[in-house]
Coordinates of N, CA and C in Angstrom, one line a residue:
M1 N 0.8 -1.2 0.0 CA 0.0 0.0 0.0 C 0.9 1.2 0.0
E2 N 0.3 2.4 -0.4 CA 1.0 3.6 -0.4 C 0.2 4.7 0.2
L3 N 0.9 5.6 0.8 CA 0.3 6.9 1.3 C 1.0 8.0 0.7
Q4 N 0.3 9.1 0.4 CA 1.0 10.3 -0.1 C 0.5 11.5 0.8
G5 N 1.5 12.3 1.1 CA 1.1 13.5 1.9 C 2.3 14.4 2.1
T6 N 2.1 15.4 2.9 CA 3.2 16.3 3.3 C 3.8 15.9 4.7
V7 N 5.1 16.0 4.7 CA 5.7 15.6 6.0 C 5.4 16.7 7.0
K8 N 4.7 16.3 8.1 CA 4.3 17.3 9.1 C 5.4 17.3 10.2
K9 N 5.9 16.1 10.6 CA 6.8 16.0 11.7 C 7.7 14.8 11.6
L10 N 9.0 15.1 11.8 CA 10.0 14.0 11.9 C 10.6 13.9 13.3
F11 N 10.6 12.7 13.8 CA 11.1 12.4 15.1 C 12.5 11.9 15.1
D12 N 13.2 12.0 16.2 CA 14.6 11.4 16.3 C 14.5 9.9 16.4
A13 N 15.5 9.2 16.0 CA 15.6 7.8 16.1 C 15.6 7.4 17.6
Q14 N 14.9 6.3 17.9 CA 14.9 5.8 19.3 C 15.6 4.4 19.3
T15 N 16.4 4.2 20.3 CA 17.1 2.9 20.4 C 16.7 2.3 21.8
F16 N 16.3 1.1 21.8 CA 15.8 0.5 23.0 C 16.9 -0.5 23.6
A17 N 16.7 -0.9 24.8 CA 17.7 -1.7 25.5 C 18.0 -3.0 24.7
S18 N 17.1 -3.5 24.0 CA 17.3 -4.8 23.2 C 18.1 -4.5 22.0
G19 N 18.4 -3.2 21.6 CA 19.1 -2.9 20.4 C 18.2 -2.5 19.3
F20 N 16.9 -2.8 19.4 CA 15.9 -2.4 18.4 C 15.8 -0.9 18.2
Q21 N 15.7 -0.5 17.0 CA 15.6 1.0 16.7 C 14.4 1.3 15.8
K22 N 13.9 2.5 16.0 CA 12.8 2.9 15.2 C 12.8 4.4 15.1
R23 N 12.3 5.0 14.0 CA 12.1 6.4 13.8 C 10.7 6.6 13.2
E24 N 10.1 7.6 13.7 CA 8.7 7.9 13.3 C 8.6 9.2 12.6
M25 N 7.6 9.3 11.7 CA 7.3 10.6 11.0 C 5.8 10.6 10.9
V26 N 5.3 11.8 10.8 CA 3.9 12.1 10.6 C 3.7 12.8 9.3
I27 N 2.8 12.2 8.4 CA 2.5 12.9 7.2 C 1.0 13.3 7.3
L28 N 0.7 14.4 6.6 CA -0.6 14.9 6.5 C -1.1 14.6 5.1
T29 N -2.2 13.8 5.0 CA -2.7 13.3 3.7 C -3.3 14.5 3.0
Q30 N -3.4 14.4 1.7 CA -3.9 15.5 0.9 C -5.3 15.1 0.3
E31 N -6.3 15.3 1.1 CA -7.7 14.9 0.7 C -8.6 15.9 1.3
Q32 N -9.9 15.7 1.1 CA -10.9 16.7 1.6 C -10.8 16.9 3.1
Y33 N -10.6 15.8 3.8 CA -10.3 15.9 5.3 C -9.0 15.4 5.6
P34 N -7.9 16.2 5.5 CA -6.5 15.7 5.7 C -6.4 15.0 7.0
Q35 N -5.6 13.9 7.0 CA -5.4 13.1 8.2 C -3.9 13.1 8.6
P36 N -3.6 13.3 9.8 CA -2.2 13.1 10.2 C -1.9 11.7 10.5
I37 N -1.1 11.0 9.8 CA -0.8 9.6 9.9 C 0.6 9.4 10.4
N38 N 0.8 8.7 11.5 CA 2.1 8.3 12.0 C 2.6 7.1 11.4
I39 N 3.8 7.1 10.9 CA 4.4 6.0 10.2 C 5.8 5.7 10.9
E40 N 6.0 4.4 11.2 CA 7.2 3.9 11.9 C 8.2 3.4 10.8
F41 N 9.4 3.7 10.9 CA 10.5 3.1 10.1 C 11.4 2.3 11.1
L42 N 11.5 1.0 10.8 CA 12.2 0.1 11.8 C 13.6 -0.3 11.3
S43 N 14.5 -0.5 12.3 CA 15.8 -1.0 12.1 C 16.6 -0.3 10.9
D44 N 16.9 -1.1 9.9 CA 17.7 -0.6 8.7 C 16.9 0.4 7.9
K45 N 15.6 0.5 8.1 CA 14.8 1.4 7.3 C 14.8 2.9 7.8
I46 N 15.3 3.1 9.0 CA 15.3 4.4 9.6 C 16.2 5.4 8.7
S47 N 17.2 4.9 8.0 CA 18.0 5.7 7.2 C 17.3 6.3 6.0
L48 N 16.1 5.7 5.7 CA 15.3 6.3 4.6 C 14.9 7.7 4.9
L49 N 14.8 8.1 6.1 CA 14.3 9.4 6.5 C 15.5 10.5 6.6
D50 N 16.7 10.1 6.3 CA 17.8 11.0 6.4 C 17.7 12.2 5.5
N51 N 17.2 12.0 4.3 CA 17.1 13.0 3.3 C 15.7 13.7 3.2
V52 N 14.9 13.4 4.1 CA 13.5 13.9 4.1 C 13.4 15.1 5.1
R53 N 12.7 16.2 4.7 CA 12.5 17.4 5.5 C 11.1 17.6 5.7
E54 N 10.7 18.3 6.8 CA 9.4 18.7 7.1 C 8.9 19.6 6.0
G55 N 7.7 19.5 5.6 CA 7.1 20.3 4.5 C 7.2 19.7 3.1
E56 N 8.0 18.7 2.9 CA 8.1 18.1 1.6 C 6.9 17.1 1.4
T57 N 6.6 17.0 0.1 CA 5.5 16.0 -0.2 C 6.2 14.7 -0.6
V58 N 5.7 13.6 0.0 CA 6.3 12.3 -0.2 C 5.2 11.2 -0.5
K59 N 5.7 10.1 -1.1 CA 4.9 8.9 -1.2 C 5.6 7.8 -0.5
V60 N 4.9 7.2 0.4 CA 5.5 6.2 1.3 C 4.9 4.8 1.1
G61 N 5.7 3.8 0.8 CA 5.3 2.4 0.8 C 5.1 1.9 2.2
I62 N 3.9 1.4 2.5 CA 3.6 1.0 3.9 C 3.1 -0.4 4.0
N63 N 3.2 -1.0 5.2 CA 2.6 -2.2 5.6 C 1.8 -1.9 6.8
I64 N 0.6 -2.5 6.9 CA -0.2 -2.3 8.1 C -0.1 -3.6 9.0
R65 N 0.3 -3.4 10.2 CA 0.5 -4.6 11.1 C -0.4 -4.5 12.3
G66 N -0.8 -5.6 12.8 CA -1.6 -5.7 14.0 C -1.1 -6.7 15.0
R67 N -1.4 -6.4 16.3 CA -1.0 -7.4 17.3 C -2.1 -7.4 18.4
E68 N -2.1 -8.5 19.1 CA -3.0 -8.8 20.2 C -2.2 -8.7 21.5
W69 N -2.9 -8.1 22.5 CA -2.2 -8.0 23.8 C -3.3 -8.4 24.9
V70 N -2.9 -9.3 25.8 CA -3.8 -9.6 26.9 C -3.3 -9.0 28.2
S71 N -4.1 -8.2 28.8 CA -3.8 -7.5 30.0 C -3.7 -8.5 31.2
P72 N -3.1 -8.1 32.3 CA -3.0 -9.0 33.5 C -4.4 -9.3 34.0
Q73 N -5.4 -8.5 33.7 CA -6.8 -8.8 34.1 C -7.5 -9.7 33.1
G74 N -6.8 -10.1 32.1 CA -7.4 -11.0 31.1 C -8.1 -10.4 30.0
E75 N -8.1 -9.0 29.9 CA -8.8 -8.3 28.8 C -7.9 -8.3 27.6
T76 N -8.5 -8.7 26.5 CA -7.7 -8.7 25.2 C -7.9 -7.3 24.5
K77 N -6.8 -6.8 24.0 CA -6.8 -5.5 23.3 C -6.0 -5.8 22.0
Y78 N -6.4 -5.0 21.0 CA -5.7 -5.1 19.7 C -5.1 -3.7 19.3
F79 N -3.9 -3.8 18.7 CA -3.2 -2.6 18.3 C -2.8 -2.7 16.9
N80 N -2.8 -1.5 16.2 CA -2.3 -1.5 14.8 C -1.1 -0.6 14.7
S81 N -0.3 -0.8 13.7 CA 0.8 0.1 13.4 C 1.0 0.1 11.9
I82 N 1.5 1.3 11.5 CA 1.8 1.5 10.1 C 3.3 1.6 10.0
T83 N 3.9 0.6 9.2 CA 5.4 0.6 9.0 C 5.8 0.9 7.6
G84 N 6.7 1.9 7.5 CA 7.2 2.3 6.2 C 8.4 1.5 5.8
W85 N 8.4 1.2 4.4 CA 9.5 0.4 3.9 C 10.1 1.1 2.7
K86 N 9.5 2.1 2.2 CA 10.0 2.8 1.0 C 9.5 4.3 1.1
I87 N 10.3 5.2 0.6 CA 9.8 6.6 0.6 C 10.4 7.3 -0.6
E88 N 9.6 8.1 -1.3 CA 10.1 8.9 -2.5 C 9.5 10.2 -2.4
K89 N 10.3 11.2 -2.8 CA 9.8 12.6 -2.8 C 8.9 12.8 -4.0
V90 N 7.9 13.6 -3.9 CA 7.0 14.0 -5.0 C 7.1 15.4 -5.3
M91 N 7.3 15.8 -6.5 CA 7.4 17.2 -6.9 C 6.0 17.8 -6.8
D92 N 5.9 19.1 -6.2 CA 4.6 19.7 -6.1 C 4.1 20.3 -7.4
N93 N 4.9 20.5 -8.4 CA 4.4 21.1 -9.6 C 4.0 20.1 -10.6
G94 N 2.8 19.7 -10.6 CA 2.2 18.8 -11.6 C 2.8 17.4 -11.5
S95 N 3.1 16.9 -10.3 CA 3.8 15.6 -10.2 C 2.8 14.4 -10.4
E96 N 1.5 14.7 -10.4 CA 0.6 13.6 -10.6 C 0.6 13.1 -12.0
P97 N 0.5 11.9 -12.2 CA 0.5 11.4 -13.6 C -0.7 12.0 -14.4
T98 N -0.4 12.4 -15.6 CA -1.5 13.0 -16.4 C -2.1 11.9 -17.3
Q99 N -3.3 12.1 -17.6 CA -4.0 11.1 -18.5 C -3.7 11.5 -19.9
A100 N -3.3 10.5 -20.7 CA -3.0 10.7 -22.1 C -4.2 11.2 -22.9
S101 N -4.0 12.2 -23.7 CA -5.2 12.7 -24.5 C -5.3 11.9 -25.8
P102 N -6.5 11.8 -26.3 CA -6.7 11.0 -27.5 C -5.8 11.6 -28.7
S103 N -5.3 10.7 -29.5 CA -4.5 11.0 -30.6 C -5.3 11.8 -31.7
Q104 N -4.7 12.8 -32.3 CA -5.4 13.5 -33.4 C -5.6 12.7 -34.6
S105 N -4.8 11.6 -34.8 CA -4.9 10.8 -36.0 C -6.0 9.7 -35.8
A106 N -6.8 9.7 -34.8 CA -7.8 8.7 -34.6 C -8.8 8.7 -35.7
A107 N -9.4 7.6 -36.0 CA -10.4 7.5 -37.1 C -11.6 8.3 -36.6
P108 N -12.2 9.0 -37.6 CA -13.4 9.8 -37.2 C -14.6 8.8 -36.9
V109 N -15.4 9.3 -35.9 CA -16.6 8.5 -35.5 C -17.7 8.7 -36.5
S110 N -18.3 7.6 -36.9 CA -19.4 7.7 -37.8 C -20.7 7.5 -37.1
N111 N -21.7 8.3 -37.4 CA -23.1 8.2 -36.8 C -24.0 7.3 -37.7
E112 N -23.4 6.8 -38.8 CA -24.2 5.9 -39.7 C -24.4 4.5 -39.1
N113 N -25.6 4.0 -39.2 CA -26.0 2.7 -38.7 C -25.3 1.6 -39.6
P114 N -24.4 0.8 -39.1 CA -23.8 -0.2 -40.0 C -24.7 -1.3 -40.4
F115 N -25.9 -1.4 -39.8 CA -26.8 -2.5 -40.1 C -28.0 -2.0 -40.9
A116 N -28.0 -0.7 -41.4 CA -29.1 -0.1 -42.0 C -29.5 -0.8 -43.3
G117 N -28.6 -1.3 -44.1 CA -28.9 -2.0 -45.3 C -29.1 -3.5 -45.2
D118 N -29.1 -4.0 -44.0 CA -29.2 -5.4 -43.8 C -30.7 -5.8 -43.5
D119 N -31.4 -6.2 -44.6 CA -32.8 -6.6 -44.5 C -33.0 -8.0 -44.2
D120 N -31.9 -8.8 -44.2 CA -32.0 -10.2 -44.0 C -32.1 -10.5 -42.5
D121 N -33.3 -10.5 -41.9 CA -33.5 -10.7 -40.5 C -33.9 -12.1 -40.3
D122 N -32.9 -13.0 -39.8 CA -33.2 -14.4 -39.6 C -33.4 -14.7 -38.1
L123 N -33.6 -13.7 -37.2 CA -33.8 -14.0 -35.8 C -35.2 -14.7 -35.6
P124 N -35.3 -15.7 -34.7 CA -36.5 -16.4 -34.6 C -37.6 -15.7 -33.7
F125 N -37.4 -14.5 -33.3 CA -38.4 -13.8 -32.5 C -38.5 -12.4 -32.9

């Protein structure tokens, strides 16, 4: 899956006691109701954010992950996370793909009925 938006916030990399590392960023989607989406980059993927700056428009390849957690009281809860694995900058000036326009050499459209002279009607109904 992919998300596209403007980088709203970049956080510093975090290193945990186990050696696990992650870095998060928030992008603001570009739609009628923009959404701030937090995306985690894990381990070797944190370096993908080194050349990204707040305010830039990016397209991010993501995976959605879920996990189950049972509290000490026996209550089960579910958590989701969005993990980034690819990021590319998008130019703001007309970067969206444009739809190809019809070729000028296309055959003209005829309004003539191709079956007008066919009087041999052999349909059974």
